[in-house]
Amino acid sequence: MEVAAAVIAWALSSTCRNLPASNNLWGLCPQQDLTTALHQRLSASAQIFLPGSDGYAQATTRWSVRDAPSFNIVVVPSVENDVVETVKYANSQNIPFLAVNGGHGAITTVGKLQGGIEIWLDHLSSVEISHDGTTAKIGGGTLSKVATDSLWAQGKQTVTGVCECTSVLGPGLGGGHGFLQGRYGLISDQFVSMNIVLANGDFQTIDKDSDLWWAMQGAGHNFGIVTSVTSKIYDVTHPDWAYASFVFTGDKVENLYGAINNHLLKNGTQPVDVINYSFFFNNPLLDPDNPLIMFFILQEGAGAVDPVYAEPFNILGPLTTDAASGTYTDLAAWTGNSIGAPPCQKSGLVNLRFPIDLQTYNVAAQRKVYDLFASATRTTPALNGSLFLFEGYSLQGVKAIPNDQTAFPNRGANLLVSPLLTYAPNTPALDQTAADLGESLRQILYEGSGLKELHTYVNYAFGDETEKNWYGHEQWRRDRLKTLKQKYDPFGRFNFYAPIM
Ligand SMILES: Cc1cc2nc3c(=O)[nH]c(=O)nc-3n(C[C@H](O)[C@H](O)[C@H](O)COP(=O)(O)OP(=O)(O)OC[C@H]3O[C@@H](n4cnc5c(N)ncnc54)[C@H](O)[C@@H]3O)c2cc1C
Ligand SMILES: *[C@@H]1O[C@H](CO)[C@@H](O)[C@H](O)[C@H]1NC(C)=O
Ligand SMILES: *[C@@H]1O[C@H](CO)[C@@H](O)[C@H](O)[C@H]1NC(C)=O
Ligand SMILES: *[C@@H]1O[C@H](CO)[C@@H](O)[C@H](O)[C@H]1NC(C)=O
């Protein structure tokens, strides 16, 4: 502690020397009061990082660099109480703060936090299975891969996001989609109890008996910092999975999405053990002129995807096909979502999504968005690394829970669809072009859907959507959220990630 304090003091004084006058750590340099005061409240192994250090760089590097929050200091809690102390201290100084986990939260609203304290949950990573084997206590900063691999080693599994590098709670507090949702429901449907630090720094253990519980399952980012969660876990009963993948050229758009509707989606009644997933992408080696479509069928409990599912797509004449079998833990790599895959890298790019929930594919609208994606990524080559994602998870577990039971607003949706516009930061004009393209693509699908309400999954949201889009259109939902917000976060300390205002 002594040594650490000395190191911090040194780091601060050197940081202070290097800071421009306009940015002097809330006017406290060179007194070092802030860091010292904070440090004294934390446990011996908690860490503090200041700008300019490697630790700071690692803690603050984000998946999408647009509208990034900025921090004058990073606290890395080592025990749950370090979060309590940090929140209380930040409040006493009136400094804004944000919990950061896997760093993949890209919604532009987080950019409103400037000059605050980042609470990096990275060291609150743990998975402890209960004696009876039906639940696990998962640390608030545990990444998906850590949770999945730790459980798998003991013959267990639970719902996580498909991406190995996002946390369990970042996705989970907004619902959280994953490969096992057809069996068990959303990530948040697994929650049994949680330890939470509230806006005023109070530390509570809450469960279904708390009025806050409903909100934590879908709108949780607005109400506290979860330092650990106890979630349901399950015996692995179907370890085997298989995939078949197909690459189609753009002339197959109508046939492909028509076949998905007819043979897989079936108005949201596709089999619980089948998942499909497709995206548009550019690859000049395969097609120099137009985007291609990658289509996956994933099947649980199978050594190969059943021809009943694969054959309707083989007969469409794919450019290439592939297939393999393995276990549940291979799914992230197969679909390009593993730790080493491009979506997990924080390589200084802007990543914007424009999500929309759909019930079925409107084949004519699929053609329109394909054509627009093709022409826009040709006209603006800076955007040609973009994808357009069409996620068709199985749904039984999600739909089995009544829609009013949690704050997750749209259990009836069948498809999670989103352009993902990716580019190296450049000019405001390019930002505008990308945002306009994303909005146009979403609007085409919305108009084609015939839906009366636009639902935009909060964890994929761009940031310009409304609270109705994120949290549901029913008045009672919004009243309930606002009442809870007034009670638990009256000063809006958790107003940076899709805020309820
Ligand atoms: C490549 C990729 C794949 C994805 N796949 C999926 C998927 O399969 N399913 C899915 O549902 N979503 C998925 N998402 C979206 C994902 O849910 C969001 O991007 C989410 O914000 C990522 O969480 P994170 O911990 O990585 O991000 P962070 O930026 O660290 O966290 C996001 C926000 O969550 C809040 N937060 C994080 N941890 C806590 C905590 N312990 N307590 C309170 N608040 C907290 C903070 O407000 C923070 O700003 C994916 C995103 C990407 C980039
Ligand atoms: C894809 O998933 C959707 C949504 O679950 C489903 O309706 C559709 O039938 C599936 N298609 C295939 C080919 O699996
Ligand atoms: C599709 O499902 C919805 C709700 O599940 C139902 O109301 C609708 O009638 C179904 N449509 C068809 C064509 O089966
Ligand atoms: C994107 O455009 C650049 C410049 O025209 C080109 O070199 C590159 O191959 C393109 N990449 C893709 C994936 O289309």
XYZ file of C-alpha atoms and ligand atoms in Angstrom:
596
model
C 0.000 0.000 0.000
C 2.798 2.357 0.936
C 4.719 1.552 -2.199
C 1.595 1.724 -4.326
C 0.723 5.116 -2.868
C 4.199 6.358 -3.646
C 3.937 5.100 -7.196
C 0.593 6.790 -7.610
C 1.895 10.020 -6.215
C 4.782 9.864 -8.625
C 2.514 8.993 -11.526
C 0.220 11.850 -10.660
C 2.979 14.376 -10.385
C 4.394 13.276 -13.707
C 0.902 13.331 -15.208
C 0.359 16.776 -13.791
C 3.578 17.976 -15.343
C 2.460 16.711 -18.729
C -1.118 17.883 -18.633
C -2.195 20.894 -20.627
C -3.386 23.702 -18.386
C -6.953 23.194 -19.581
C -7.078 19.690 -18.162
C -5.701 19.675 -14.669
C -7.620 16.876 -12.967
C -10.458 19.011 -11.626
C -8.032 21.728 -10.662
C -6.292 19.504 -8.141
C -2.890 19.265 -9.746
C -0.351 19.472 -8.396
C -1.863 18.825 -4.952
C -2.618 15.192 -5.763
C -5.546 15.335 -3.364
C -7.913 13.450 -5.565
C -5.880 10.374 -6.258
C -4.575 10.186 -2.743
C -8.010 10.627 -1.213
C -9.493 7.996 -3.460
C -6.628 5.627 -2.987
C -6.943 5.718 0.793
C -10.498 4.442 0.546
C -9.714 1.447 -1.627
C -8.535 -2.046 -0.786
C -4.815 -2.760 -0.954
C -4.956 -4.450 -4.365
C -7.197 -1.935 -6.075
C -5.422 -0.008 -8.806
C -5.602 3.531 -10.083
C -4.463 4.447 -13.588
C -3.820 7.932 -14.848
C -3.647 9.177 -18.429
C -0.384 8.350 -20.095
C 0.080 4.963 -18.403
C -0.197 1.588 -20.147
C -2.869 0.530 -17.673
C -4.943 3.593 -18.496
C -4.619 2.905 -22.212
C -5.707 -0.714 -21.766
C -8.635 0.202 -19.527
C -9.995 2.935 -21.775
C -9.489 1.468 -25.257
C -12.884 0.923 -26.804
C -14.396 -1.139 -29.602
C -15.843 1.949 -31.261
C -13.930 5.212 -31.025
C -16.810 7.490 -31.990
C -18.467 9.438 -29.159
C -16.107 7.896 -26.653
C -16.368 8.985 -23.017
C -13.235 10.560 -21.541
C -11.763 9.848 -18.140
C -9.242 11.657 -15.966
C -8.719 8.602 -13.842
C -9.420 4.870 -13.929
C -10.158 2.857 -10.798
C -9.752 -0.916 -11.034
C -11.682 -2.347 -8.063
C -10.255 -5.474 -6.551
C -13.209 -6.204 -4.243
C -16.882 -5.246 -4.499
C -16.535 -2.606 -1.782
C -14.020 -0.693 -3.912
C -16.927 0.124 -6.217
C -18.921 1.430 -3.240
C -16.064 3.660 -2.143
C -15.426 4.975 -5.636
C -19.071 5.869 -6.220
C -19.328 7.597 -2.827
C -16.152 9.523 -3.439
C -17.151 10.529 -6.975
C -20.496 11.758 -5.629
C -18.843 13.728 -2.847
C -16.752 15.532 -5.461
C -19.590 15.698 -7.987
C -17.517 13.869 -10.587
C -19.326 11.710 -13.158
C -18.408 8.022 -13.366
C -19.086 5.030 -15.604
C -18.707 1.283 -15.155
C -16.704 -0.199 -17.996
C -16.493 -3.902 -18.635
C -15.620 -5.444 -22.017
C -15.550 -1.990 -23.626
C -17.892 -2.933 -26.476
C -20.727 -0.604 -25.529
C -20.873 1.740 -28.517
C -24.044 3.762 -27.988
C -23.253 7.445 -28.606
C -24.866 8.569 -25.324
C -21.766 7.409 -23.408
C -19.859 10.198 -25.149
C -21.688 12.722 -22.933
C -19.411 11.663 -20.089
C -16.307 13.824 -20.307
C -13.625 14.123 -17.656
C -14.943 11.479 -15.260
C -13.882 8.395 -13.365
C -13.917 5.056 -15.154
C -14.663 2.105 -12.908
C -13.048 -0.744 -14.814
C -14.553 -3.986 -13.556
C -11.887 -6.185 -15.128
C -10.609 -7.646 -11.843
C -14.072 -8.565 -10.553
C -13.894 -11.653 -12.740
C -14.934 -14.950 -11.167
C -17.306 -17.899 -11.553
C -18.296 -19.937 -8.483
C -20.756 -22.780 -8.874
C -23.158 -23.325 -5.954
C -23.118 -26.566 -3.975
C -26.274 -27.845 -5.578
C -24.950 -27.023 -9.068
C -27.992 -25.018 -10.173
C -26.539 -21.506 -9.960
C -23.216 -19.728 -10.270
C -22.045 -16.484 -8.722
C -20.468 -14.518 -11.552
C -18.258 -11.501 -10.845
C -19.469 -8.185 -12.254
C -16.515 -7.922 -14.640
C -16.509 -11.476 -16.007
C -16.221 -11.786 -19.793
C -18.423 -14.219 -21.731
C -15.541 -16.504 -22.597
C -14.420 -16.766 -18.983
C -17.955 -17.637 -17.875
C -18.520 -20.152 -20.666
C -15.161 -21.882 -20.324
C -15.281 -22.076 -16.503
C -18.750 -23.581 -16.551
C -17.957 -25.917 -19.440
C -14.979 -27.352 -17.552
C -17.498 -28.486 -14.931
C -20.118 -29.807 -17.332
C -22.310 -26.708 -17.039
C -23.491 -23.868 -19.222
C -25.628 -20.752 -19.167
C -26.765 -18.085 -21.608
C -24.119 -15.517 -22.592
C -23.736 -13.281 -25.628
C -22.170 -14.918 -28.662
C -19.144 -12.667 -28.560
C -16.381 -13.968 -26.318
C -15.016 -10.508 -25.549
C -18.114 -8.757 -24.242
C -18.921 -9.158 -20.572
C -21.794 -11.172 -19.122
C -23.418 -8.083 -17.567
C -22.938 -5.487 -20.333
C -25.286 -7.448 -22.621
C -27.224 -9.022 -19.736
C -28.466 -5.802 -18.154
C -30.189 -5.000 -21.458
C -31.644 -8.505 -21.838
C -28.854 -10.245 -23.723
C -29.213 -12.538 -26.724
C -27.187 -15.710 -27.143
C -27.007 -19.168 -28.675
C -28.740 -20.819 -25.725
C -31.707 -18.435 -25.516
C -33.988 -20.891 -27.323
C -33.503 -23.306 -24.428
C -33.276 -20.987 -21.443
C -34.279 -17.419 -22.325
C -32.224 -14.239 -22.285
C -29.104 -13.649 -20.207
C -31.166 -11.555 -17.776
C -33.724 -14.354 -17.450
C -30.979 -16.357 -15.710
C -30.475 -13.804 -12.917
C -31.473 -15.046 -9.458
C -29.930 -12.332 -7.290
C -27.284 -9.670 -7.577
C -25.026 -7.402 -5.570
C -25.477 -3.852 -6.720
C -23.993 -0.464 -5.882
C -26.747 2.129 -6.166
C -26.401 5.727 -7.303
C -25.868 6.991 -3.739
C -23.197 4.359 -3.069
C -25.431 2.009 -1.060
C -24.533 -1.639 -1.488
C -27.479 -4.030 -1.677
C -28.190 -7.630 -2.502
C -31.434 -7.742 -4.454
C -33.606 -10.462 -5.942
C -37.151 -10.849 -7.243
C -38.553 -9.354 -4.028
C -37.048 -5.939 -4.785
C -39.057 -3.407 -6.799
C -35.848 -2.771 -8.716
C -35.575 -6.363 -9.938
C -37.955 -5.906 -12.861
C -35.867 -3.007 -14.202
C -32.537 -4.810 -13.880
C -33.722 -7.296 -16.489
C -33.664 -5.078 -19.560
C -32.937 -1.523 -18.351
C -30.302 -2.334 -15.740
C -27.560 0.004 -16.974
C -29.694 2.871 -15.635
C -29.834 1.808 -12.007
C -26.533 0.716 -10.548
C -23.251 -1.085 -10.887
C -23.639 -4.822 -10.518
C -20.600 -6.165 -8.713
C -21.714 -9.804 -8.939
C -24.732 -11.744 -10.134
C -26.017 -15.191 -9.240
C -27.380 -16.826 -12.372
C -29.044 -20.087 -13.234
C -26.781 -22.678 -14.839
C -27.581 -25.984 -16.505
C -26.023 -29.392 -17.062
C -24.640 -29.673 -20.565
C -26.980 -32.166 -22.163
C -26.230 -31.459 -25.845
C -22.479 -30.806 -26.051
C -22.312 -31.342 -29.806
C -23.050 -28.662 -32.352
C -22.631 -28.524 -36.117
C -22.755 -25.799 -38.693
C -23.299 -25.502 -42.396
C -22.363 -22.249 -44.076
C -23.053 -20.896 -47.526
C -21.760 -17.899 -49.437
C -24.257 -16.502 -51.924
C -23.905 -13.853 -54.589
C -26.262 -10.871 -54.556
C -28.595 -12.263 -57.216
C -29.794 -14.806 -54.616
C -31.177 -12.294 -52.097
C -34.856 -13.031 -52.777
C -34.440 -16.789 -52.912
C -32.292 -16.903 -49.820
C -34.493 -14.813 -47.536
C -37.618 -16.421 -48.931
C -36.170 -19.831 -48.104
C -35.207 -18.699 -44.594
C -38.779 -17.551 -44.030
C -40.282 -20.774 -45.331
C -37.907 -23.404 -44.078
C -36.368 -22.000 -40.930
C -38.178 -19.030 -39.433
C -41.720 -20.269 -40.069
C -43.251 -17.228 -38.420
C -41.068 -17.612 -35.346
C -41.642 -21.292 -34.796
C -38.280 -22.560 -35.955
C -36.949 -25.541 -34.023
C -35.315 -24.887 -30.650
C -32.080 -26.543 -31.749
C -31.573 -24.512 -34.938
C -30.086 -21.037 -35.238
C -29.425 -19.057 -38.362
C -27.281 -16.075 -38.905
C -26.390 -14.215 -42.065
C -24.598 -11.069 -43.091
C -23.769 -9.023 -46.154
C -20.056 -8.351 -46.642
C -17.654 -7.271 -49.345
C -14.866 -9.496 -50.601
C -13.381 -8.292 -53.893
C -11.644 -11.641 -54.460
C -14.977 -13.464 -54.545
C -16.985 -10.718 -56.211
C -15.287 -7.481 -57.270
C -18.558 -5.643 -57.916
C -21.096 -6.541 -55.262
C -21.413 -7.659 -51.648
C -21.806 -11.330 -50.828
C -24.081 -12.972 -48.305
C -22.707 -15.324 -45.700
C -25.369 -17.617 -44.270
C -24.931 -19.993 -41.323
C -27.154 -22.691 -39.949
C -26.119 -23.886 -36.509
C -27.640 -27.012 -35.031
C -27.448 -28.252 -31.475
C -26.978 -31.930 -30.608
C -25.963 -32.899 -34.133
C -22.802 -34.218 -35.822
C -23.874 -32.508 -39.040
C -26.652 -30.060 -39.895
C -29.738 -32.041 -40.829
C -30.244 -32.033 -44.632
C -33.853 -31.029 -43.968
C -32.453 -27.626 -42.966
C -29.423 -27.443 -45.272
C -30.861 -28.762 -48.524
C -33.184 -25.842 -49.318
C -30.085 -23.653 -49.308
C -27.848 -26.012 -51.257
C -30.311 -26.024 -54.115
C -30.099 -22.219 -54.372
C -26.601 -22.589 -55.799
C -24.211 -21.069 -53.258
C -20.810 -19.885 -54.446
C -19.108 -21.868 -51.699
C -20.210 -24.005 -48.773
C -18.551 -25.234 -45.635
C -19.526 -27.441 -42.726
C -18.005 -28.740 -39.532
C -18.909 -30.197 -36.184
C -17.599 -29.668 -32.689
C -18.959 -28.503 -29.362
C -20.803 -25.525 -27.968
C -17.496 -23.797 -27.226
C -16.643 -23.725 -30.948
C -19.652 -21.610 -31.905
C -17.981 -18.253 -31.315
C -15.062 -19.129 -33.579
C -17.286 -20.581 -36.323
C -19.384 -17.446 -36.493
C -16.413 -15.074 -36.249
C -17.034 -13.911 -32.661
C -14.067 -15.440 -30.821
C -11.462 -13.504 -28.851
C -9.138 -13.489 -31.865
C -11.773 -12.587 -34.481
C -12.142 -9.108 -36.002
C -15.283 -8.076 -34.036
C -13.372 -8.569 -30.778
C -10.477 -6.296 -31.731
C -10.188 -2.745 -30.495
C -8.313 -1.428 -33.483
C -9.243 2.227 -33.441
C -12.244 1.928 -35.760
C -15.658 3.519 -35.592
C -18.408 0.885 -35.320
C -22.015 2.004 -35.672
C -25.122 -0.175 -35.553
C -28.721 0.699 -36.411
C -30.774 -2.166 -35.008
C -34.364 -3.104 -35.719
C -36.461 -6.023 -34.461
C -38.317 -7.851 -37.229
C -40.837 -10.687 -37.353
C -40.008 -12.058 -40.779
C -38.005 -11.133 -43.850
C -39.762 -8.926 -46.367
C -38.031 -10.199 -49.474
C -38.542 -6.987 -51.442
C -37.089 -4.921 -48.574
C -34.135 -7.309 -48.334
C -33.457 -6.580 -52.003
C -33.671 -2.830 -51.406
C -31.265 -2.842 -48.471
C -28.885 -5.124 -50.317
C -28.836 -2.762 -53.295
C -28.321 0.287 -51.084
C -25.586 -1.440 -49.061
C -23.907 -2.394 -52.355
C -24.062 1.040 -53.942
C -23.097 2.914 -50.762
C -20.078 0.742 -49.988
C -18.977 1.083 -53.627
C -19.414 4.874 -53.686
C -17.744 5.300 -50.304
C -14.958 2.712 -50.181
C -14.066 3.838 -46.630
C -17.230 1.978 -45.555
C -16.557 -1.206 -47.495
C -15.520 -3.182 -44.404
C -19.069 -2.838 -43.078
C -21.442 -5.737 -42.462
C -25.201 -6.066 -42.373
C -26.202 -8.595 -39.695
C -29.329 -10.769 -39.695
C -29.522 -12.805 -36.491
C -32.112 -15.552 -36.201
C -31.700 -17.160 -32.790
C -34.134 -19.762 -31.610
C -36.858 -18.183 -29.510
C -38.769 -20.649 -27.342
C -37.011 -19.766 -24.075
C -37.442 -16.032 -24.682
C -41.115 -16.241 -25.589
C -41.899 -18.597 -22.710
C -41.682 -15.668 -20.283
C -44.560 -13.152 -20.272
C -43.642 -9.877 -21.964
C -44.565 -7.764 -18.917
C -42.475 -9.780 -16.461
C -39.249 -7.848 -17.096
C -38.127 -4.514 -18.509
C -36.904 -6.245 -21.688
C -39.549 -4.818 -23.987
C -40.027 -7.012 -27.019
C -39.978 -10.753 -26.445
C -42.222 -11.285 -29.426
C -39.511 -10.317 -31.932
C -38.165 -13.083 -34.157
C -35.155 -11.432 -35.775
C -32.430 -9.052 -34.636
C -31.253 -7.115 -37.667
C -28.614 -4.423 -37.881
C -26.223 -2.795 -40.292
C -22.767 -2.542 -38.721
C -20.927 0.346 -40.348
C -17.210 0.094 -39.751
C -14.575 2.602 -40.775
C -11.362 4.306 -39.783
C -12.110 7.685 -38.190
C -11.781 10.347 -40.814
C -13.902 13.451 -41.327
C -17.238 14.663 -39.936
C -18.511 14.233 -43.504
C -17.763 10.513 -43.389
C -19.443 10.251 -39.964
C -22.503 11.891 -41.478
C -22.468 9.639 -44.553
C -22.245 6.557 -42.358
C -25.013 7.678 -39.997
C -27.291 8.605 -42.905
C -26.677 5.237 -44.522
C -27.443 3.381 -41.302
C -30.671 5.308 -40.784
C -31.747 4.763 -44.402
C -31.124 1.020 -44.240
C -33.093 0.752 -41.001
C -35.911 2.884 -42.378
C -36.291 0.681 -45.462
C -36.674 -2.390 -43.284
C -39.074 -0.619 -40.940
C -41.301 0.499 -43.793
C -41.153 -2.981 -45.306
C -42.052 -4.632 -42.012
C -45.537 -3.173 -41.721
C -44.835 -2.775 -37.992
C -46.412 0.115 -36.114
C -43.668 0.419 -33.511
C -39.937 0.603 -34.017
C -38.000 -1.524 -31.528
C -34.235 -1.033 -31.458
C -32.392 -3.437 -29.147
C -30.792 -1.191 -26.526
C -27.406 -2.930 -26.631
C -27.063 -2.391 -30.369
C -28.584 1.064 -30.448
C -26.866 3.897 -32.284
C -27.897 6.481 -29.690
C -30.347 8.746 -31.522
C -33.356 6.497 -30.919
C -36.093 7.343 -28.395
C -36.733 5.775 -25.003
C -39.758 4.073 -26.561
C -37.507 2.451 -29.142
C -35.146 1.175 -26.436
C -37.519 0.310 -23.593
C -40.929 -0.260 -25.156
C -43.922 1.703 -26.342
C -46.424 0.882 -23.592
C -47.124 3.822 -21.311
C -47.122 1.614 -18.197
C -43.583 0.473 -18.961
C -42.250 3.959 -19.244
C -44.139 5.105 -16.145
C -42.726 2.208 -14.173
C -39.176 2.893 -15.364
C -39.467 6.608 -14.618
C -40.813 5.970 -11.123
C -37.942 3.614 -10.373
C -35.456 6.048 -11.862
C -36.773 8.819 -9.616
C -36.484 6.580 -6.593
C -33.099 4.976 -7.250
C -31.203 7.492 -9.374
C -32.804 10.914 -8.832
C -29.652 12.762 -9.864
C -29.137 10.746 -13.060
C -25.716 9.367 -12.172
C -26.378 6.408 -14.475
C -27.485 8.505 -17.424
C -24.784 7.651 -19.909
C -25.893 4.344 -21.454
C -29.328 4.706 -23.086
C -30.602 6.966 -20.294
C -34.140 7.040 -18.920
C -34.686 10.772 -18.456
C -18.704 -7.997 -31.433
C -19.954 -7.816 -30.632
C -20.803 -8.892 -30.404
C -21.944 -8.738 -29.647
N -22.736 -9.821 -29.442
C -23.828 -9.690 -28.689
C -24.651 -10.826 -28.408
O -24.377 -11.929 -28.820
N -25.753 -10.640 -27.651
C -26.085 -9.431 -27.161
O -27.101 -9.342 -26.488
N -25.339 -8.346 -27.405
C -24.212 -8.452 -28.150
N -23.457 -7.349 -28.408
C -23.861 -6.047 -27.881
C -23.466 -5.920 -26.420
O -24.548 -6.328 -25.624
C -23.118 -4.470 -26.068
O -22.134 -3.987 -26.944
C -22.643 -4.355 -24.613
O -22.675 -2.996 -24.223
C -21.237 -4.861 -24.451
O -20.894 -4.976 -23.105
P -19.385 -4.739 -22.669
O -19.244 -5.145 -21.275
O -18.441 -5.340 -23.631
O -19.260 -3.169 -22.884
P -18.953 -1.952 -21.902
O -18.775 -0.808 -22.818
O -17.849 -2.264 -20.992
O -20.287 -1.824 -21.081
C -21.426 -1.272 -21.656
C -22.208 -0.507 -20.615
O -22.779 -1.422 -19.734
C -22.784 -0.894 -18.421
N -22.182 -1.926 -17.582
C -21.244 -2.838 -17.931
N -21.006 -3.662 -16.909
C -21.816 -3.290 -15.901
C -22.054 -3.758 -14.579
N -21.383 -4.806 -14.075
N -22.974 -3.116 -13.837
C -23.662 -2.056 -14.324
N -23.480 -1.567 -15.557
C -22.568 -2.185 -16.334
C -22.109 0.446 -18.469
O -23.108 1.425 -18.558
C -21.375 0.423 -19.785
O -21.345 1.685 -20.401
C -22.275 -7.480 -29.137
C -21.443 -6.403 -29.366
C -20.293 -6.564 -30.086
C -19.413 -5.392 -30.299
C -33.774 -18.260 -38.805
O -34.231 -17.846 -37.550
C -35.477 -17.240 -37.614
C -35.756 -16.651 -36.255
O -35.603 -17.581 -35.276
C -36.452 -18.302 -38.005
O -37.720 -17.738 -38.102
C -36.032 -18.857 -39.333
O -36.861 -19.931 -39.640
C -34.639 -19.346 -39.275
N -34.199 -19.727 -40.560
C -33.378 -20.745 -40.698
C -32.955 -21.019 -42.094
O -33.002 -21.403 -39.729
C -47.553 -15.582 -36.957
O -47.515 -15.558 -35.549
C -48.292 -14.557 -34.950
C -48.025 -14.529 -33.457
O -47.243 -15.575 -33.045
C -49.752 -14.800 -35.286
O -50.535 -13.783 -34.710
C -49.909 -14.791 -36.800
O -51.234 -15.091 -37.133
C -48.983 -15.802 -37.439
N -49.060 -15.670 -38.883
C -49.149 -16.721 -39.678
C -49.220 -16.429 -41.139
O -49.190 -17.864 -39.272
C -12.288 -1.340 -50.036
O -11.846 -0.315 -50.891
C -10.444 -0.270 -51.029
C -10.117 0.979 -51.861
O -10.885 1.026 -53.015
C -9.957 -1.568 -51.684
O -8.565 -1.549 -51.808
C -10.371 -2.729 -50.804
O -10.033 -3.941 -51.436
C -11.874 -2.694 -50.553
N -12.188 -3.732 -49.579
C -13.305 -4.432 -49.630
C -13.512 -5.428 -48.552
O -14.113 -4.294 -50.528
